[in-house]
Coordinates of C-alpha atoms and ligand atoms in Angstrom, one line a residue:
M1 CA -28.2 -37.3 11.7
S2 CA -27.3 -33.6 11.5
N3 CA -28.1 -31.8 8.3
R4 CA -25.8 -28.9 9.2
V5 CA -24.0 -27.7 6.1
E6 CA -20.3 -27.2 6.1
P7 CA -19.4 -23.5 6.4
I8 CA -17.5 -22.1 3.4
R9 CA -14.1 -20.7 4.1
S10 CA -12.1 -18.0 2.4
V11 CA -9.7 -19.0 -0.4
K12 CA -6.2 -20.0 0.7
G13 CA -3.9 -17.0 0.8
T14 CA -6.8 -14.5 1.0
R15 CA -8.2 -13.0 4.1
D16 CA -10.9 -10.9 5.5
L17 CA -9.9 -7.5 7.0
L18 CA -12.3 -7.0 9.9
P19 CA -13.3 -3.6 11.3
R20 CA -10.8 -3.9 14.1
E21 CA -8.1 -3.9 11.4
T22 CA -9.7 -1.7 8.7
A23 CA -9.7 1.4 10.9
L24 CA -5.9 1.5 10.9
W25 CA -5.8 0.7 7.2
Q26 CA -8.1 3.7 6.5
R27 CA -5.8 5.9 8.5
V28 CA -2.8 4.8 6.6
E29 CA -4.6 5.3 3.2
D30 CA -5.7 8.7 4.3
E31 CA -2.2 9.7 5.1
A32 CA -1.0 8.4 1.8
R33 CA -3.6 10.4 -0.1
R34 CA -2.7 13.5 1.8
V35 CA 1.0 13.2 1.2
F36 CA 0.6 12.2 -2.4
A37 CA -1.7 15.3 -2.9
A38 CA 1.0 17.5 -1.4
Y39 CA 3.4 16.3 -4.1
N40 CA 0.7 16.8 -6.7
F41 CA -0.2 13.2 -7.4
R42 CA -3.7 12.4 -8.5
E43 CA -5.6 9.1 -8.3
I44 CA -6.0 6.6 -11.1
R45 CA -8.2 3.5 -10.9
T46 CA -7.5 0.8 -13.4
P47 CA -9.3 -2.6 -13.8
I48 CA -8.3 -5.6 -11.8
L49 CA -8.6 -7.7 -14.9
E50 CA -6.2 -7.2 -17.8
Q51 CA -5.2 -9.0 -20.9
T52 CA -2.5 -11.6 -20.0
T53 CA -0.1 -10.2 -22.6
L54 CA 0.1 -6.9 -20.7
F55 CA 2.1 -8.6 -17.9
A56 CA 4.0 -11.0 -20.1
R57 CA 5.3 -8.1 -22.1
S58 CA 6.1 -5.7 -19.2
V59 CA 6.8 -7.7 -16.0
G60 CA 8.7 -10.2 -18.3
A61 CA 7.9 -13.7 -19.6
D62 CA 10.7 -15.3 -17.6
T63 CA 9.9 -13.8 -14.2
D64 CA 8.5 -15.7 -11.2
I65 CA 5.4 -13.5 -11.4
V66 CA 4.6 -14.4 -14.9
T67 CA 5.8 -18.0 -15.0
K68 CA 4.4 -19.2 -11.6
E69 CA 2.2 -16.7 -9.9
M70 CA -0.4 -15.2 -12.1
Y71 CA -4.1 -16.1 -11.8
T72 CA -4.8 -16.5 -15.5
F73 CA -7.9 -17.9 -17.2
Q74 CA -9.5 -18.2 -20.6
D75 CA -12.6 -16.1 -20.6
R76 CA -15.8 -17.5 -22.3
D77 CA -14.8 -15.9 -25.6
D78 CA -11.3 -17.6 -25.3
E79 CA -9.5 -14.3 -24.5
S80 CA -6.7 -14.9 -21.9
L81 CA -7.2 -12.7 -18.9
T82 CA -5.2 -12.2 -15.7
L83 CA -5.9 -10.8 -12.3
R84 CA -3.3 -8.0 -12.0
P85 CA -0.2 -9.1 -10.1
E86 CA 0.9 -5.4 -10.0
A87 CA -0.4 -2.2 -11.4
T88 CA 2.5 -0.3 -13.0
A89 CA 1.8 -2.1 -16.3
S90 CA -1.8 -1.2 -16.0
V91 CA -1.1 2.5 -15.3
V92 CA 1.2 2.7 -18.3
R93 CA -1.4 0.9 -20.5
A94 CA -4.0 3.4 -19.4
Y95 CA -1.6 6.3 -20.1
I96 CA -1.1 5.1 -23.6
E97 CA -4.7 4.1 -24.2
H98 CA -6.0 7.5 -23.2
N99 CA -3.2 9.5 -25.0
L100 CA -2.3 11.1 -21.7
Y101 CA 1.0 11.9 -23.3
N102 CA -0.8 14.5 -25.4
E103 CA -1.4 16.5 -22.2
R104 CA 1.9 18.2 -21.7
G105 CA 4.0 18.0 -18.6
I106 CA 4.7 15.3 -16.1
H107 CA 1.9 12.9 -15.0
K108 CA 1.9 11.9 -11.3
L109 CA -0.6 9.2 -10.5
Y110 CA -1.3 7.0 -7.5
Y111 CA -3.5 4.0 -6.8
I112 CA -4.6 1.8 -3.9
G113 CA -6.0 -1.7 -4.4
P114 CA -5.7 -5.4 -4.4
M115 CA -3.1 -7.4 -6.4
F116 CA -3.0 -11.2 -6.9
R117 CA 0.0 -13.5 -6.9
R118 CA -0.2 -17.2 -6.3
E119 CA 2.8 -17.4 -3.9
R120 CA 3.2 -19.7 -0.9
P121 CA 1.2 -17.9 1.8
Q122 CA 3.1 -17.0 5.0
K123 CA 3.2 -14.0 7.4
G124 CA 3.3 -10.9 5.2
R125 CA 2.7 -12.9 2.0
Y126 CA -0.7 -13.4 0.6
R127 CA -2.3 -14.4 -2.7
Q128 CA -4.6 -11.4 -2.6
F129 CA -2.6 -8.5 -1.1
Y130 CA -2.9 -4.7 -1.3
Q131 CA -0.6 -2.1 -2.7
I132 CA -0.5 1.7 -2.4
G133 CA 1.4 2.7 -5.5
A134 CA 2.5 5.9 -7.2
E135 CA 4.0 6.5 -10.6
V136 CA 5.6 9.5 -12.3
L137 CA 5.5 9.5 -16.1
G138 CA 7.3 11.9 -18.4
S139 CA 10.7 12.7 -16.9
D140 CA 13.9 10.9 -16.4
H141 CA 15.4 13.7 -14.3
P142 CA 17.2 12.3 -11.2
T143 CA 15.4 14.9 -9.1
I144 CA 12.2 13.0 -9.8
D145 CA 13.8 9.9 -8.1
A146 CA 15.1 11.8 -5.1
E147 CA 12.0 13.9 -4.6
F148 CA 9.9 10.7 -4.8
L149 CA 12.0 9.0 -2.1
E150 CA 11.6 12.1 0.0
M151 CA 7.8 11.8 -0.4
L152 CA 8.0 8.2 0.8
A153 CA 10.1 9.2 3.8
L154 CA 7.5 11.9 4.7
F155 CA 4.6 9.4 4.4
L156 CA 6.4 6.8 6.5
G157 CA 7.0 9.4 9.2
R158 CA 3.3 10.3 9.1
V159 CA 2.3 6.7 9.8
G160 CA 4.9 6.4 12.6
L161 CA 7.6 4.5 10.9
T162 CA 11.2 5.7 11.4
E163 CA 13.1 2.4 11.6
Y164 CA 13.7 1.1 8.1
N165 CA 16.4 0.8 5.5
L166 CA 16.4 2.3 2.0
L167 CA 18.3 0.1 -0.4
L168 CA 19.4 1.7 -3.6
N169 CA 20.9 0.4 -6.9
S170 CA 21.0 1.1 -10.6
V171 CA 20.3 -1.6 -13.2
G172 CA 21.6 0.7 -16.0
C173 CA 20.1 1.2 -19.4
P174 CA 19.7 -1.4 -22.3
K175 CA 23.1 -0.3 -23.6
C176 CA 25.2 -0.8 -20.5
R177 CA 23.1 -3.7 -19.3
A178 CA 23.9 -5.6 -22.5
E179 CA 27.6 -5.2 -21.7
Y180 CA 27.1 -6.2 -18.1
L181 CA 25.1 -9.3 -19.1
K182 CA 28.0 -10.5 -21.1
V183 CA 30.2 -10.3 -18.1
L184 CA 27.6 -11.9 -15.9
R185 CA 27.0 -14.8 -18.3
Q186 CA 30.7 -15.5 -18.4
A187 CA 30.8 -15.5 -14.6
L188 CA 27.7 -17.7 -14.4
D189 CA 29.1 -20.2 -16.9
K190 CA 31.7 -21.1 -14.3
V191 CA 29.3 -21.6 -11.4
K192 CA 25.8 -22.2 -12.6
D193 CA 26.1 -26.0 -12.4
G194 CA 26.1 -25.7 -8.7
M195 CA 23.0 -23.6 -8.6
C196 CA 19.2 -24.3 -8.5
G197 CA 17.3 -25.4 -11.6
D198 CA 15.8 -22.0 -12.1
C199 CA 19.2 -20.3 -12.0
Q200 CA 20.7 -22.8 -14.4
R201 CA 17.9 -22.0 -16.9
R202 CA 18.0 -18.2 -16.3
A203 CA 21.8 -18.1 -16.5
V204 CA 21.0 -18.6 -20.2
T205 CA 17.6 -17.0 -20.8
N206 CA 17.7 -14.0 -18.4
P207 CA 20.8 -13.8 -16.2
L208 CA 19.8 -10.7 -14.3
R209 CA 17.0 -12.8 -12.7
V210 CA 19.7 -15.0 -11.1
L211 CA 20.5 -12.1 -8.8
D212 CA 17.2 -12.1 -7.1
C213 CA 17.0 -15.9 -6.6
K214 CA 15.9 -16.6 -3.1
V215 CA 17.3 -20.2 -2.8
E216 CA 19.5 -20.2 0.4
A217 CA 22.2 -22.5 -1.1
D218 CA 22.7 -20.2 -4.1
Q219 CA 23.4 -17.1 -2.0
P220 CA 27.1 -17.5 -1.4
I221 CA 27.6 -18.0 -5.2
I222 CA 25.4 -15.0 -6.0
E223 CA 27.4 -12.8 -3.6
K224 CA 30.5 -13.3 -5.7
L225 CA 29.0 -12.4 -9.1
P226 CA 30.1 -9.1 -10.7
H227 CA 28.1 -6.0 -9.7
I228 CA 26.1 -4.0 -12.3
L229 CA 27.2 -0.8 -10.6
D230 CA 30.7 -1.4 -11.8
H231 CA 29.6 -1.7 -15.4
L232 CA 27.3 1.4 -15.8
C233 CA 27.8 3.6 -18.8
P234 CA 28.8 7.2 -18.1
E235 CA 25.2 8.5 -18.4
C236 CA 23.8 5.9 -16.1
R237 CA 26.6 6.4 -13.6
Q238 CA 26.0 10.1 -13.6
H239 CA 22.3 9.6 -13.1
F240 CA 22.9 7.3 -10.2
D241 CA 25.4 9.7 -8.6
C242 CA 22.9 12.6 -9.0
V243 CA 20.2 10.6 -7.3
A244 CA 22.5 9.6 -4.5
G245 CA 23.8 13.2 -4.1
E246 CA 20.3 14.6 -3.9
L247 CA 19.3 12.1 -1.3
Q248 CA 22.2 13.2 0.8
Q249 CA 21.2 16.8 0.3
R250 CA 17.7 16.0 1.5
G251 CA 19.0 14.1 4.5
I252 CA 17.6 10.8 3.4
P253 CA 19.9 7.9 4.4
Y254 CA 20.3 5.0 2.0
E255 CA 22.4 1.9 1.6
I256 CA 23.8 0.8 -1.8
A257 CA 22.6 -2.7 -2.6
P258 CA 24.4 -3.9 -5.7
R259 CA 22.2 -7.1 -6.1
L260 CA 18.9 -5.2 -6.0
V261 CA 17.7 -5.9 -9.6
R262 CA 14.0 -6.5 -8.5
G263 CA 11.8 -9.3 -9.7
L264 CA 10.3 -7.5 -12.7
D265 CA 12.0 -7.0 -16.1
Y266 CA 10.9 -3.4 -16.9
Y267 CA 13.4 -1.5 -14.7
T268 CA 16.1 0.8 -16.0
R269 CA 18.6 2.8 -13.9
T270 CA 17.4 3.4 -10.3
T271 CA 15.9 0.5 -8.3
F272 CA 15.1 0.7 -4.6
E273 CA 13.4 -1.2 -1.8
M274 CA 12.7 -0.4 1.8
T275 CA 13.0 -3.1 4.4
S276 CA 12.1 -3.3 8.1
S277 CA 13.6 -5.7 10.6
V278 CA 10.3 -6.2 12.4
L279 CA 8.8 -8.0 9.4
G280 CA 10.8 -11.3 9.5
A281 CA 11.4 -13.2 6.2
Q282 CA 9.2 -10.9 4.1
N283 CA 11.0 -7.8 5.1
A284 CA 10.6 -5.6 1.9
F285 CA 7.5 -3.5 2.6
L286 CA 7.9 -1.4 -0.6
G287 CA 9.8 -1.5 -3.8
G288 CA 10.1 0.3 -7.1
G289 CA 12.4 2.2 -9.5
R290 CA 12.7 3.7 -12.9
Y291 CA 11.3 2.1 -16.0
D292 CA 12.2 4.4 -18.9
G293 CA 11.5 1.8 -21.6
L294 CA 8.1 0.4 -20.4
S295 CA 5.9 2.7 -22.4
E296 CA 7.6 1.6 -25.7
M297 CA 7.5 -2.0 -24.6
L298 CA 3.7 -1.6 -24.4
G299 CA 3.4 0.2 -27.8
G300 CA 3.4 3.7 -26.5
P301 CA 5.7 6.7 -27.2
P302 CA 9.0 6.9 -25.4
T303 CA 8.1 8.0 -21.9
P304 CA 10.4 7.7 -18.9
G305 CA 8.8 6.6 -15.7
F306 CA 9.5 6.1 -12.0
G307 CA 7.4 4.6 -9.3
V308 CA 6.8 2.6 -6.2
A309 CA 4.4 0.0 -4.8
I310 CA 4.0 -0.1 -1.1
G311 CA 3.0 -3.6 0.2
E312 CA 0.1 -2.4 2.4
D313 CA -0.3 -5.7 4.3
R314 CA 3.4 -5.6 5.3
L315 CA 3.3 -1.8 5.9
L316 CA 0.4 -2.4 8.4
L317 CA 2.4 -5.0 10.2
A318 CA 5.2 -2.6 10.7
V319 CA 2.9 0.3 11.6
E320 CA 1.2 -1.8 14.2
Q321 CA 4.5 -2.8 15.6
A322 CA 5.7 0.8 15.8
G323 CA 2.4 1.6 17.6
K324 CA 2.5 5.3 16.9
L325 CA -0.5 5.7 14.5
K326 CA -3.8 5.3 16.2
A327 CA -7.1 4.4 14.4
D328 CA -9.7 7.1 15.1
D329 CA -12.8 5.0 15.1
A330 CA -13.8 5.5 18.7
L331 CA -17.4 6.3 19.5
D332 CA -17.9 9.9 20.4
V333 CA -21.3 9.8 21.9
F334 CA -23.7 7.3 23.2
I335 CA -27.3 8.6 23.8
A336 CA -28.9 6.7 26.6
W337 CA -32.7 7.4 26.6
M338 CA -35.3 6.0 29.0
G339 CA -39.0 5.8 28.6
D340 CA -41.0 6.3 25.3
A341 CA -41.3 10.1 26.0
A342 CA -37.6 10.5 25.6
R343 CA -37.4 8.7 22.3
D344 CA -38.1 11.8 20.1
S345 CA -35.6 14.0 21.8
A346 CA -32.9 11.3 21.5
T347 CA -33.7 10.7 17.8
Q348 CA -33.4 14.4 17.0
L349 CA -30.3 14.8 19.1
A350 CA -28.6 11.8 17.5
R351 CA -29.3 13.2 14.0
A352 CA -28.0 16.7 14.9
I353 CA -24.7 15.3 16.4
R354 CA -24.2 13.0 13.4
Q355 CA -24.6 15.9 11.1
Q356 CA -21.6 17.4 12.8
G357 CA -19.6 14.4 11.7
L358 CA -19.4 12.8 15.1
R359 CA -19.8 9.1 15.7
V360 CA -23.0 8.4 17.6
E361 CA -24.8 5.3 18.9
S362 CA -27.9 4.9 20.9
N363 CA -30.2 2.3 22.4
Y364 CA -32.8 1.3 19.8
E365 CA -35.3 0.0 22.4
P366 CA -36.1 1.7 25.7
A367 CA -33.5 0.4 28.2
R368 CA -32.6 0.9 31.8
L369 CA -29.9 3.5 32.4
K370 CA -27.4 1.0 33.9
K371 CA -27.7 -1.2 30.8
S372 CA -27.2 1.7 28.4
L373 CA -24.2 3.0 30.3
G374 CA -22.7 -0.5 30.3
L375 CA -23.1 -0.6 26.5
A376 CA -21.7 2.9 26.1
N377 CA -18.7 1.8 28.1
K378 CA -18.2 -1.4 26.1
L379 CA -18.4 0.6 22.9
G380 CA -15.7 3.0 24.2
A381 CA -17.9 6.1 24.0
R382 CA -16.2 9.3 25.1
F383 CA -19.5 10.8 26.2
A384 CA -22.9 9.5 27.2
I385 CA -25.9 11.8 27.0
I386 CA -28.7 10.8 29.3
I387 CA -32.3 11.7 28.6
G388 CA -35.0 10.5 30.9
E389 CA -38.1 11.8 32.4
G390 CA -36.3 14.1 34.8
E391 CA -34.2 15.6 32.0
L392 CA -37.3 16.1 29.8
G393 CA -38.8 18.1 32.6
T394 CA -35.9 20.5 33.0
G395 CA -34.8 20.7 29.3
R396 CA -31.3 19.9 30.4
W397 CA -29.5 16.7 29.4
Q398 CA -27.0 14.9 31.6
V399 CA -23.6 14.6 29.8
K400 CA -21.2 12.1 31.2
D401 CA -17.5 12.0 30.4
M402 CA -17.1 8.3 30.4
A403 CA -13.3 8.2 31.1
A404 CA -13.4 10.8 33.8
G405 CA -16.6 9.6 35.3
Q406 CA -17.8 13.2 35.7
Q407 CA -21.3 14.3 34.8
E408 CA -22.6 17.7 33.9
E409 CA -26.0 19.1 33.2
V410 CA -26.1 20.9 29.9
E411 CA -29.0 22.8 28.4
A412 CA -30.4 20.9 25.5
G413 CA -29.7 23.7 23.0
R414 CA -26.1 23.9 24.1
V415 CA -25.2 20.2 23.8
L416 CA -23.7 20.4 20.3
A417 CA -21.4 23.3 21.2
Y418 CA -20.5 21.6 24.5
L419 CA -19.4 18.4 22.7
R420 CA -17.5 20.3 20.0
E421 CA -15.5 22.1 22.6
K422 CA -14.8 19.0 24.7
L423 CA -13.9 16.8 21.8
Q424 CA -11.6 19.3 20.3
K425 CA -9.7 19.6 23.5
G426 CA -9.5 15.9 24.0
Ligands
LIG501 P1 7.0 -5.6 -6.2 O1 8.4 -5.5 -5.5 O2 6.7 -6.8 -6.9 O3 6.9 -4.3 -7.1 O4 5.9 -5.3 -5.1 C1 5.9 -4.2 -4.2 C2 5.6 -4.6 -2.8 O5 4.4 -5.3 -2.7 C3 6.6 -5.5 -2.2 O6 7.8 -4.8 -1.7 C4 5.8 -6.1 -1.1 O7 5.8 -5.3 0.1 C5 4.4 -6.2 -1.7 N1 4.1 -7.6 -2.1 C6 4.5 -8.2 -3.2 N2 4.0 -9.4 -3.2 C7 3.3 -9.6 -2.1 C8 2.5 -10.7 -1.5 N3 2.3 -11.8 -2.2 N4 1.9 -10.5 -0.3 C9 2.1 -9.3 0.3 N5 2.8 -8.3 -0.2 C10 3.4 -8.4 -1.4 C11 5.8 -4.0 -7.9 O8 4.8 -4.5 -7.7 C12 6.1 -2.8 -8.8 N6 4.8 -2.6 -9.6 C13 6.5 -1.6 -8.1 C14 6.7 -0.4 -8.9 C15 5.9 0.6 -9.1 N7 7.8 -0.2 -9.7 C16 7.7 1.0 -10.3 N8 6.5 1.5 -10.0

């Protein structure tokens, strides 16, 4: 009888990102940080756990996220807590909690981290997924929206993505939306009996949500419903036209998508998504928009806001597919030393090269040259430095360019400069 224990597996819908993947994730995150910094965004880190009411009040009590997808539990003191399904609500909560509105000017904040939604897992859809998000608080100027989308285009270019669609819509303000909802309700009254159960209920409770129903059979009916863009008040219409005009001026192509109301209730005016045809069913790799009423919904002062969340898992699928961004985790140098006498020199050299920020590996035990070079090759080292008895005698190390197969003798004291020069050129 075997007493082997069953290995424990990761939770359904969650996954491990292994080093062969994380190198590219880090590159993407580095590019995001750089681009965000250029537009004067600064990082905010909020907790993963929040009070459940935060999301019920902001994302909306009748959304799929809140009704079906949140990981919610009673804490030991009976408080209801939720693993954040998104972070915009958390950022606005933090903005209010720390009175950031007392600091004058516009706040530009970004975050990178895991989110949790209990959706049906499939390619590009996970229960723990990652978002790179950014939010601007404190201005409702249409230039904010356009400049933000310009920033996203710059970022996507930096990670090698050029093939995508920007979908744009406006969901109006509470004033014109109320008028539109009347028209939408009337239209739904005539057709809702032929729709899915969720739509039938939402036609009454929250008709806007009907527009982002994903049930295939409902799509032809939804296509024929009235468009919110035809019912915007003059101020919202002007805002939308300004955003669209500024996008044109900046040379950013977009498509108007009248059904794009997004799956969260806090949006006002501009909504947008970007999709990529390489992603299959889950083709939206980012989404966002304006949320001018969210701060007040959460008990804060009136503060207009605009933001995005990039679905990092989906973005990475598209980045890999595009194949333009390369992870830079290759080994720079392998130090192959032979014989105990060479150990000290190898140890000192490894330390000195590492202090230069280069990636170095070495054999930990004395090893034959052939074996060490084989390992250097397997690890993808650019250079191997060979230190054996002969080299110790001359004070010159052999430096082998692994790809070219060429070997040069370099004076021990010059090795750092030699590597710097070669690796810069490469
Ligand atoms: P969202 O559209 O719910 O918006 O999510 C943004 C992106 O996160 C989606 O476009 C998608 O790429 C990714 N995503 C969502 N759910 C999953 C999942 N289960 N698996 C993998 N990726 C997923 C928001 O979260 C808003 N907070 C965006 C925002 C920021 N609006 C204003 N500011």
